mmCIF file of C-alpha atoms and ligand atoms in Angstrom:
data_model
loop_
_atom_site.group_PDB
_atom_site.id
_atom_site.type_symbol
_atom_site.label_atom_id
_atom_site.label_comp_id
_atom_site.label_asym_id
_atom_site.label_seq_id
_atom_site.Cartn_x
_atom_site.Cartn_y
_atom_site.Cartn_z
ATOM 1 C CA MET A 9 350.096 346.876 133.662
ATOM 2 C CA SER A 10 350.649 343.182 134.551
ATOM 3 C CA MET A 11 350.609 340.792 131.725
ATOM 4 C CA PRO A 12 347.751 338.183 131.228
ATOM 5 C CA ALA A 13 349.726 334.222 132.720
ATOM 6 C CA SER A 14 350.296 332.558 129.344
ATOM 7 C CA SER A 15 351.879 335.529 127.593
ATOM 8 C CA SER A 16 353.908 338.137 128.176
ATOM 9 C CA SER A 17 353.651 339.348 124.233
ATOM 10 C CA GLY A 18 350.020 341.250 125.477
ATOM 11 C CA THR A 19 348.432 338.828 123.507
ATOM 12 C CA LEU A 20 346.180 336.702 124.365
ATOM 13 C CA LYS A 21 345.142 332.846 123.985
ATOM 14 C CA ILE A 22 341.099 332.203 123.681
ATOM 15 C CA GLY A 23 338.665 328.961 123.265
ATOM 16 C CA ILE A 24 335.447 330.541 121.871
ATOM 17 C CA ILE A 25 332.629 327.758 122.867
ATOM 18 C CA GLY A 26 330.073 327.963 119.709
ATOM 19 C CA PHE A 27 331.447 328.762 115.999
ATOM 20 C CA GLY A 28 328.163 330.355 114.595
ATOM 21 C CA SER A 29 327.908 333.210 111.715
ATOM 22 C CA PHE A 30 329.113 335.717 114.850
ATOM 23 C CA ALA A 31 332.611 334.105 116.032
ATOM 24 C CA GLN A 32 333.775 333.934 112.693
ATOM 25 C CA PHE A 33 333.701 336.868 111.652
ATOM 26 C CA LEU A 34 335.114 337.831 115.331
ATOM 27 C CA ALA A 35 338.125 335.525 115.444
ATOM 28 C CA LYS A 36 339.063 337.028 112.305
ATOM 29 C CA THR A 37 340.037 340.107 113.764
ATOM 30 C CA ILE A 38 340.476 338.916 116.653
ATOM 31 C CA LEU A 39 343.358 336.880 114.648
ATOM 32 C CA LYS A 40 345.035 339.531 113.089
ATOM 33 C CA GLN A 41 345.349 341.048 116.344
ATOM 34 C CA GLY A 42 348.047 337.930 117.179
ATOM 35 C CA HIS A 43 345.774 336.332 119.336
ATOM 36 C CA THR A 44 345.704 332.036 119.354
ATOM 37 C CA LEU A 45 342.206 331.011 118.876
ATOM 38 C CA GLN A 46 340.771 327.985 120.564
ATOM 39 C CA ALA A 47 336.884 326.522 118.842
ATOM 40 C CA THR A 48 334.342 324.107 120.002
ATOM 41 C CA SER A 49 331.326 323.991 118.740
ATOM 42 C CA ARG A 50 327.801 321.498 118.656
ATOM 43 C CA THR A 51 328.350 321.521 114.461
ATOM 44 C CA ASP A 52 332.321 320.791 113.034
ATOM 45 C CA TYR A 53 333.869 323.329 112.032
ATOM 46 C CA SER A 54 337.313 321.263 111.345
ATOM 47 C CA GLU A 55 338.408 322.655 107.991
ATOM 48 C CA LEU A 56 336.885 325.947 108.095
ATOM 49 C CA CYS A 57 339.335 326.790 111.961
ATOM 50 C CA CYS A 58 341.936 324.889 110.503
ATOM 51 C CA GLN A 59 341.533 326.462 107.167
ATOM 52 C CA MET A 60 341.791 330.271 109.784
ATOM 53 C CA GLY A 61 344.720 328.690 111.977
ATOM 54 C CA ILE A 62 342.731 327.715 114.613
ATOM 55 C CA SER A 63 342.699 324.720 116.909
ATOM 56 C CA PHE A 64 338.975 322.812 117.103
ATOM 57 C CA PHE A 65 338.008 320.405 119.324
ATOM 58 C CA ARG A 66 335.143 318.202 119.051
ATOM 59 C CA ASP A 67 335.874 317.629 122.850
ATOM 60 C CA THR A 68 335.022 319.729 124.662
ATOM 61 C CA ASN A 69 336.859 317.798 127.614
ATOM 62 C CA THR A 70 339.798 318.567 125.687
ATOM 63 C CA PHE A 71 339.300 322.356 125.080
ATOM 64 C CA LEU A 72 339.256 322.792 129.118
ATOM 65 C CA GLU A 73 341.837 321.471 129.902
ATOM 66 C CA ALA A 74 343.575 323.380 126.771
ATOM 67 C CA ASP A 75 345.388 326.015 128.937
ATOM 68 C CA ASN A 76 342.661 329.550 127.611
ATOM 69 C CA ASP A 77 343.173 333.183 129.355
ATOM 70 C CA VAL A 78 339.590 333.754 128.229
ATOM 71 C CA ILE A 79 336.596 331.517 127.027
ATOM 72 C CA LEU A 80 334.133 333.685 124.766
ATOM 73 C CA ILE A 81 331.059 332.197 124.115
ATOM 74 C CA SER A 82 328.699 332.980 121.459
ATOM 75 C CA THR A 83 326.274 330.549 121.342
ATOM 76 C CA SER A 84 322.824 331.452 120.975
ATOM 77 C CA ILE A 85 320.820 332.855 123.215
ATOM 78 C CA LEU A 86 318.183 330.019 123.506
ATOM 79 C CA SER A 87 321.513 327.334 123.998
ATOM 80 C CA LEU A 88 322.835 329.364 126.163
ATOM 81 C CA SER A 89 322.125 327.656 129.457
ATOM 82 C CA LYS A 90 321.638 324.007 127.893
ATOM 83 C CA VAL A 91 325.407 324.426 127.253
ATOM 84 C CA ILE A 92 326.717 325.779 130.360
ATOM 85 C CA LYS A 93 325.148 323.139 131.965
ATOM 86 C CA SER A 94 327.361 320.580 129.909
ATOM 87 C CA LEU A 95 330.517 322.538 130.857
ATOM 88 C CA PRO A 96 332.787 320.243 133.121
ATOM 89 C CA LEU A 97 333.748 323.051 134.489
ATOM 90 C CA ASN A 98 336.436 321.122 136.982
ATOM 91 C CA LEU A 99 338.632 320.171 134.253
ATOM 92 C CA LEU A 100 339.941 323.864 133.696
ATOM 93 C CA LYS A 101 343.133 324.566 134.642
ATOM 94 C CA ARG A 102 343.914 328.161 136.525
ATOM 95 C CA PRO A 103 341.311 331.133 137.443
ATOM 96 C CA THR A 104 339.751 332.339 134.087
ATOM 97 C CA LEU A 105 338.397 335.277 132.205
ATOM 98 C CA PHE A 106 334.500 333.894 131.356
ATOM 99 C CA VAL A 107 333.044 336.937 128.518
ATOM 100 C CA ASP A 108 329.737 335.714 126.401
ATOM 101 C CA VAL A 109 328.505 338.014 123.767
ATOM 102 C CA LEU A 110 325.081 338.081 123.645
ATOM 103 C CA SER A 111 322.359 339.650 122.501
ATOM 104 C CA VAL A 112 320.520 340.421 125.666
ATOM 105 C CA LYS A 113 322.594 341.019 129.040
ATOM 106 C CA GLU A 114 320.393 339.282 132.099
ATOM 107 C CA HIS A 115 320.016 335.917 131.141
ATOM 108 C CA PRO A 116 323.733 335.426 131.079
ATOM 109 C CA ARG A 117 325.151 337.634 133.639
ATOM 110 C CA GLU A 118 322.419 335.761 135.199
ATOM 111 C CA ILE A 119 322.803 332.178 134.755
ATOM 112 C CA LEU A 120 327.000 332.068 134.620
ATOM 113 C CA LEU A 121 326.787 333.552 138.517
ATOM 114 C CA GLN A 122 325.054 330.738 138.919
ATOM 115 C CA ALA A 123 326.838 328.769 136.819
ATOM 116 C CA LEU A 124 331.362 329.682 137.457
ATOM 117 C CA PRO A 125 332.489 328.555 139.801
ATOM 118 C CA GLU A 126 333.660 331.468 142.032
ATOM 119 C CA ASP A 127 337.001 331.831 141.480
ATOM 120 C CA LEU A 128 336.567 333.058 137.570
ATOM 121 C CA ASP A 129 335.739 336.108 136.166
ATOM 122 C CA LEU A 130 332.515 337.081 134.627
ATOM 123 C CA LEU A 131 332.945 340.155 132.200
ATOM 124 C CA CYS A 132 329.937 340.045 129.853
ATOM 125 C CA THR A 133 329.679 341.514 127.024
ATOM 126 C CA HIS A 134 327.444 342.998 123.396
ATOM 127 C CA PRO A 135 329.554 344.379 120.692
ATOM 128 C CA MET A 136 326.569 346.618 119.319
ATOM 129 C CA PHE A 137 327.094 345.268 115.499
ATOM 130 C CA GLY A 138 327.812 341.741 113.198
ATOM 131 C CA PRO A 139 329.113 341.068 109.433
ATOM 132 C CA GLU A 140 326.682 343.267 107.887
ATOM 133 C CA SER A 141 326.708 346.144 109.284
ATOM 134 C CA GLY A 142 331.157 345.711 111.035
ATOM 135 C CA LYS A 143 331.927 344.501 107.571
ATOM 136 C CA ASP A 144 334.599 347.216 106.226
ATOM 137 C CA GLY A 145 335.712 347.937 110.520
ATOM 138 C CA TRP A 146 334.627 347.872 113.523
ATOM 139 C CA LYS A 147 336.047 352.433 114.127
ATOM 140 C CA ASP A 148 332.998 354.519 116.254
ATOM 141 C CA LEU A 149 330.854 350.337 116.173
ATOM 142 C CA THR A 150 329.579 350.400 120.089
ATOM 143 C CA PHE A 151 330.892 347.485 121.826
ATOM 144 C CA ALA A 152 328.576 347.715 125.573
ATOM 145 C CA TYR A 153 330.021 345.841 128.631
ATOM 146 C CA GLU A 154 329.405 345.070 132.316
ATOM 147 C CA LYS A 155 332.665 344.235 133.875
ATOM 148 C CA VAL A 156 330.593 341.394 136.553
ATOM 149 C CA ARG A 157 333.119 339.851 138.275
ATOM 150 C CA ILE A 158 336.868 341.360 137.812
ATOM 151 C CA ARG A 159 339.700 340.091 139.193
ATOM 152 C CA ASP A 160 342.690 339.043 136.463
ATOM 153 C CA GLU A 161 342.043 342.860 135.668
ATOM 154 C CA ALA A 162 345.156 342.403 132.887
ATOM 155 C CA THR A 163 343.632 340.446 131.703
ATOM 156 C CA CYS A 164 339.548 341.839 131.617
ATOM 157 C CA THR A 165 342.121 345.308 130.103
ATOM 158 C CA CYS A 166 343.610 343.644 127.677
ATOM 159 C CA PHE A 167 340.161 341.415 126.123
ATOM 160 C CA LEU A 168 338.711 344.967 126.387
ATOM 161 C CA GLN A 169 341.808 346.239 123.907
ATOM 162 C CA ILE A 170 340.680 343.508 121.134
ATOM 163 C CA PHE A 171 337.553 346.593 120.372
ATOM 164 C CA GLU A 172 339.183 349.461 121.578
ATOM 165 C CA SER A 173 341.772 349.611 119.479
ATOM 166 C CA GLU A 174 339.905 349.149 116.406
ATOM 167 C CA GLY A 175 338.318 351.579 116.936
ATOM 168 C CA CYS A 176 335.019 350.938 119.164
ATOM 169 C CA ARG A 177 333.359 353.154 121.723
ATOM 170 C CA MET A 178 332.757 351.555 124.816
ATOM 171 C CA GLU A 179 330.033 351.977 126.708
ATOM 172 C CA GLU A 180 330.523 350.711 130.514
ATOM 173 C CA MET A 181 326.392 350.366 131.774
ATOM 174 C CA SER A 182 324.486 347.529 133.529
ATOM 175 C CA CYS A 183 323.295 344.512 132.198
ATOM 176 C CA GLU A 184 319.488 346.198 133.097
ATOM 177 C CA GLU A 185 320.605 349.058 131.569
ATOM 178 C CA HIS A 186 321.721 347.548 128.243
ATOM 179 C CA ASP A 187 318.258 345.540 128.291
ATOM 180 C CA LYS A 188 316.172 348.055 128.980
ATOM 181 C CA LEU A 189 317.770 349.755 125.749
ATOM 182 C CA ALA A 190 318.237 347.496 123.447
ATOM 183 C CA ALA A 191 314.926 346.760 123.831
ATOM 184 C CA LYS A 192 313.788 349.957 122.635
ATOM 185 C CA SER A 193 315.838 350.094 120.466
ATOM 186 C CA GLN A 194 317.539 346.276 118.568
ATOM 187 C CA PHE A 195 314.300 344.543 119.226
ATOM 188 C CA LEU A 196 312.012 347.561 117.891
ATOM 189 C CA THR A 197 314.659 347.306 115.220
ATOM 190 C CA HIS A 198 314.601 343.876 114.632
ATOM 191 C CA THR A 199 310.889 343.474 114.529
ATOM 192 C CA ILE A 200 310.365 346.475 112.267
ATOM 193 C CA GLY A 201 312.767 344.072 109.848
ATOM 194 C CA ARG A 202 310.549 341.529 110.716
ATOM 195 C CA MET A 203 307.332 342.620 110.184
ATOM 196 C CA LEU A 204 308.893 344.466 106.285
ATOM 197 C CA ALA A 205 310.111 340.774 105.290
ATOM 198 C CA GLU A 206 306.942 339.599 106.730
ATOM 199 C CA MET A 207 305.292 341.768 104.142
ATOM 200 C CA GLU A 208 307.806 340.861 101.287
ATOM 201 C CA ILE A 209 309.095 343.905 100.065
ATOM 202 C CA LYS A 210 310.423 344.896 97.419
ATOM 203 C CA SER A 211 312.104 347.231 95.746
ATOM 204 C CA THR A 212 310.578 348.675 92.833
ATOM 205 C CA PRO A 213 311.084 350.804 89.772
ATOM 206 C CA ILE A 214 310.404 354.536 91.943
ATOM 207 C CA ASP A 215 312.167 353.616 94.981
ATOM 208 C CA THR A 216 312.227 356.628 97.451
ATOM 209 C CA LYS A 217 315.237 356.911 100.040
ATOM 210 C CA GLY A 218 313.052 356.036 102.899
ATOM 211 C CA PHE A 219 311.824 353.077 101.176
ATOM 212 C CA LYS A 220 315.745 351.640 100.418
ATOM 213 C CA THR A 221 316.590 352.281 103.768
ATOM 214 C CA LEU A 222 313.398 349.405 104.584
ATOM 215 C CA VAL A 223 314.464 347.629 102.105
ATOM 216 C CA GLN A 224 317.739 347.436 103.934
ATOM 217 C CA LEU A 225 316.333 347.156 106.767
ATOM 218 C CA LYS A 226 314.742 343.587 106.189
ATOM 219 C CA GLU A 227 317.846 342.209 104.118
ATOM 220 C CA SER A 228 319.670 342.914 107.346
ATOM 221 C CA THR A 229 317.762 341.219 109.506
ATOM 222 C CA MET A 230 316.752 338.178 107.197
ATOM 223 C CA GLY A 231 321.082 337.742 107.304
ATOM 224 C CA THR A 232 320.247 337.044 111.064
ATOM 225 C CA SER A 233 319.415 333.618 112.833
ATOM 226 C CA SER A 234 315.500 333.406 114.031
ATOM 227 C CA ASP A 235 316.372 332.040 117.855
ATOM 228 C CA LEU A 236 318.923 335.065 117.611
ATOM 229 C CA PHE A 237 315.191 336.905 117.236
ATOM 230 C CA SER A 238 312.719 335.234 119.515
ATOM 231 C CA GLY A 239 315.771 334.806 121.941
ATOM 232 C CA LEU A 240 315.799 338.756 121.564
ATOM 233 C CA PHE A 241 312.300 338.029 123.637
ATOM 234 C CA VAL A 242 312.463 335.462 125.088
ATOM 235 C CA HIS A 243 315.041 336.369 126.959
ATOM 236 C CA ASN A 244 315.109 340.196 127.930
ATOM 237 C CA ARG A 245 312.241 340.874 130.199
ATOM 238 C CA PHE A 246 311.498 344.684 128.832
ATOM 239 C CA ALA A 247 310.371 343.394 125.204
ATOM 240 C CA LYS A 248 306.948 342.500 125.610
ATOM 241 C CA GLN A 249 305.845 346.216 126.427
ATOM 242 C CA GLU A 250 307.742 347.846 123.682
ATOM 243 C CA LEU A 251 306.189 345.076 121.354
ATOM 244 C CA GLU A 252 303.020 346.060 123.513
ATOM 245 C CA HIS A 253 304.017 349.836 122.539
ATOM 246 C CA LEU A 254 304.721 348.771 118.483
ATOM 247 C CA GLU A 255 300.275 347.392 117.692
ATOM 248 C CA HIS A 256 299.763 350.376 120.152
ATOM 249 C CA ALA A 257 301.501 353.006 117.852
ATOM 250 C CA LEU A 258 300.060 350.721 114.943
ATOM 251 C CA HIS A 259 296.288 351.304 116.526
ATOM 252 C CA LYS A 260 296.646 354.622 117.106
ATOM 253 C CA VAL A 261 298.149 356.061 113.895
ATOM 254 C CA LYS A 262 295.135 353.666 112.084
ATOM 255 C CA GLU A 263 293.026 355.125 113.940
ATOM 256 C CA THR A 264 294.035 358.683 112.992
ATOM 257 C CA LEU A 265 294.073 358.296 109.195
ATOM 258 C CA LEU A 266 290.586 356.591 109.207
ATOM 259 C CA GLN A 267 289.503 359.072 111.581
ATOM 260 C CA LYS A 268 290.729 361.514 108.913
ATOM 261 C CA LYS A 269 289.096 359.913 105.770
ATOM 262 C CA ASN A 270 286.035 360.176 107.510
ATOM 263 C CA GLN A 271 286.113 363.640 107.770
ATOM 264 C CA GLU A 272 286.852 364.275 104.319
ATOM 265 C CA ARG A 273 284.223 362.348 103.243
ATOM 266 C CA VAL A 274 281.385 364.373 105.498
ATOM 267 C CA ALA A 275 282.788 366.807 104.042
ATOM 268 C CA THR A 276 283.048 366.321 100.825
ATOM 269 C CA GLU A 277 279.317 365.173 101.758
ATOM 270 C CA ASN A 278 278.767 368.587 102.883
ATOM 271 C CA GLU A 279 279.787 370.273 99.878
ATOM 272 C CA GLN A 280 277.336 368.233 97.317
HETATM 273 N N1 NAP B 304 324.871 338.198 114.817
HETATM 274 C C1 NAP B 304 324.849 339.363 114.951
HETATM 275 O O1 NAP B 304 325.634 339.921 114.167
HETATM 276 C C2 NAP B 304 325.392 339.074 116.359
HETATM 277 C C3 NAP B 304 325.714 340.626 117.649
HETATM 278 C C4 NAP B 304 325.784 340.300 118.044
HETATM 279 C C5 NAP B 304 326.036 339.467 119.412
HETATM 280 N N2 NAP B 304 325.330 338.732 118.353
HETATM 281 C C6 NAP B 304 325.094 336.925 119.083
HETATM 282 O O2 NAP B 304 325.753 336.308 119.285
HETATM 283 C C7 NAP B 304 325.531 334.691 119.599
HETATM 284 C C8 NAP B 304 325.808 333.779 118.260
HETATM 285 O O3 NAP B 304 325.255 334.301 117.185
HETATM 286 P P1 NAP B 304 324.950 333.734 115.482
HETATM 287 O O4 NAP B 304 324.457 335.011 114.994
HETATM 288 O O5 NAP B 304 325.664 333.735 115.438
HETATM 289 O O6 NAP B 304 323.685 333.359 115.530
HETATM 290 P P2 NAP B 304 322.594 332.813 116.624
HETATM 291 O O7 NAP B 304 321.868 331.906 115.528
HETATM 292 O O8 NAP B 304 322.272 333.693 117.504
HETATM 293 O O9 NAP B 304 324.314 331.640 117.465
HETATM 294 C C9 NAP B 304 324.891 329.899 116.649
HETATM 295 C C10 NAP B 304 325.471 329.729 117.437
HETATM 296 O O10 NAP B 304 325.095 328.973 119.027
HETATM 297 C C11 NAP B 304 325.538 327.438 118.797
HETATM 298 N N3 NAP B 304 324.178 327.441 119.088
HETATM 299 C C12 NAP B 304 323.132 327.349 118.533
HETATM 300 N N4 NAP B 304 321.760 326.174 119.167
HETATM 301 C C13 NAP B 304 322.757 325.572 120.044
HETATM 302 C C14 NAP B 304 322.421 324.103 120.710
HETATM 303 N N5 NAP B 304 321.305 323.689 121.005
HETATM 304 N N6 NAP B 304 323.480 323.234 121.528
HETATM 305 C C15 NAP B 304 324.514 324.309 121.176
HETATM 306 N N7 NAP B 304 324.396 324.939 120.703
HETATM 307 C C16 NAP B 304 324.876 325.927 119.532
HETATM 308 C C17 NAP B 304 325.149 326.942 116.881
HETATM 309 O O11 NAP B 304 326.209 326.304 117.146
HETATM 310 P P3 NAP B 304 327.181 325.465 116.091
HETATM 311 O O12 NAP B 304 327.111 326.225 114.716
HETATM 312 O O13 NAP B 304 327.992 324.188 116.060
HETATM 313 O O14 NAP B 304 325.486 324.942 115.551
HETATM 314 C C18 NAP B 304 326.094 328.610 116.936
HETATM 315 O O15 NAP B 304 327.653 328.757 116.990
HETATM 316 C C19 NAP B 304 324.078 335.521 119.900
HETATM 317 O O16 NAP B 304 324.320 334.811 121.296
HETATM 318 C C20 NAP B 304 324.364 336.734 119.630
HETATM 319 O O17 NAP B 304 322.488 336.899 120.031
HETATM 320 C C21 NAP B 304 325.507 337.876 117.874
#
């Protein structure tokens, strides 16, 4: 395998755009593997980056001029379009691999294909875990990706290796397939977690295992940002239907219970 331009040791120079909680979580493992990181973000993370051994750029021009093998996009789903439009991509010195880690996939694929010049490669990914579920390592956690436009296979393979070498289950699939499946799984999970938070469920002295799972679900869901949750709905065209399925299911369950209650009442009245 030929090595990426900046390195002959198989390590990459990766520039991160959007250094929020998920990027910080990814950065720890990427650094541990010996890659070099740079970052830029709306908020000033200079101090945190300095502690972690990452160069932080307030100015996106200087960030783009720095010679990165990979640009890793970890902004919120809702801000992606604005962030990408504000990037002076003409300042990139050479073909670079763009990777996004957004929790929806058709949307960044479309935005990035529109914005990136032809000579930039694009890998759309979704690590299906976060700071909570991945706190004890990434082994057996799923990493979904689509190689949208890859000419420099060596850099792409080297990037995927970051997740493969941690033991992730690598799932190559189209962005469309990802969004269909994620609406039925991840979006549903977050929606139920948010509903449980609306209900303010809390542990009781007599929790069953099932209820403990619900409390955990509520807590882990509320650990993610409301922007992330909104993004899962706004920019996944399959999510609306799942929300309707959920409403319909609650309605059916309620109807069945009320019918039962009615039957019981009639039976009791007939016995008397
Ligand atoms: N958390 C997870 O478990 C998880 C798992 C897989 C994938 N992801 C994806 O990773 C990305 C980051 O997620 P997250 O958990 O860190 O939280 P998030 O709320 O989805 O995104 C926070 C990031 O977006 C940036 N941002 C938000 N609004 C912005 C704006 N108007 N202009 C410029 N930048 C803006 C923030 O920048 P500043 O910090 O500089 O303000 C921060 O870097 C998301 O796309 C999410 O879908 C998250």
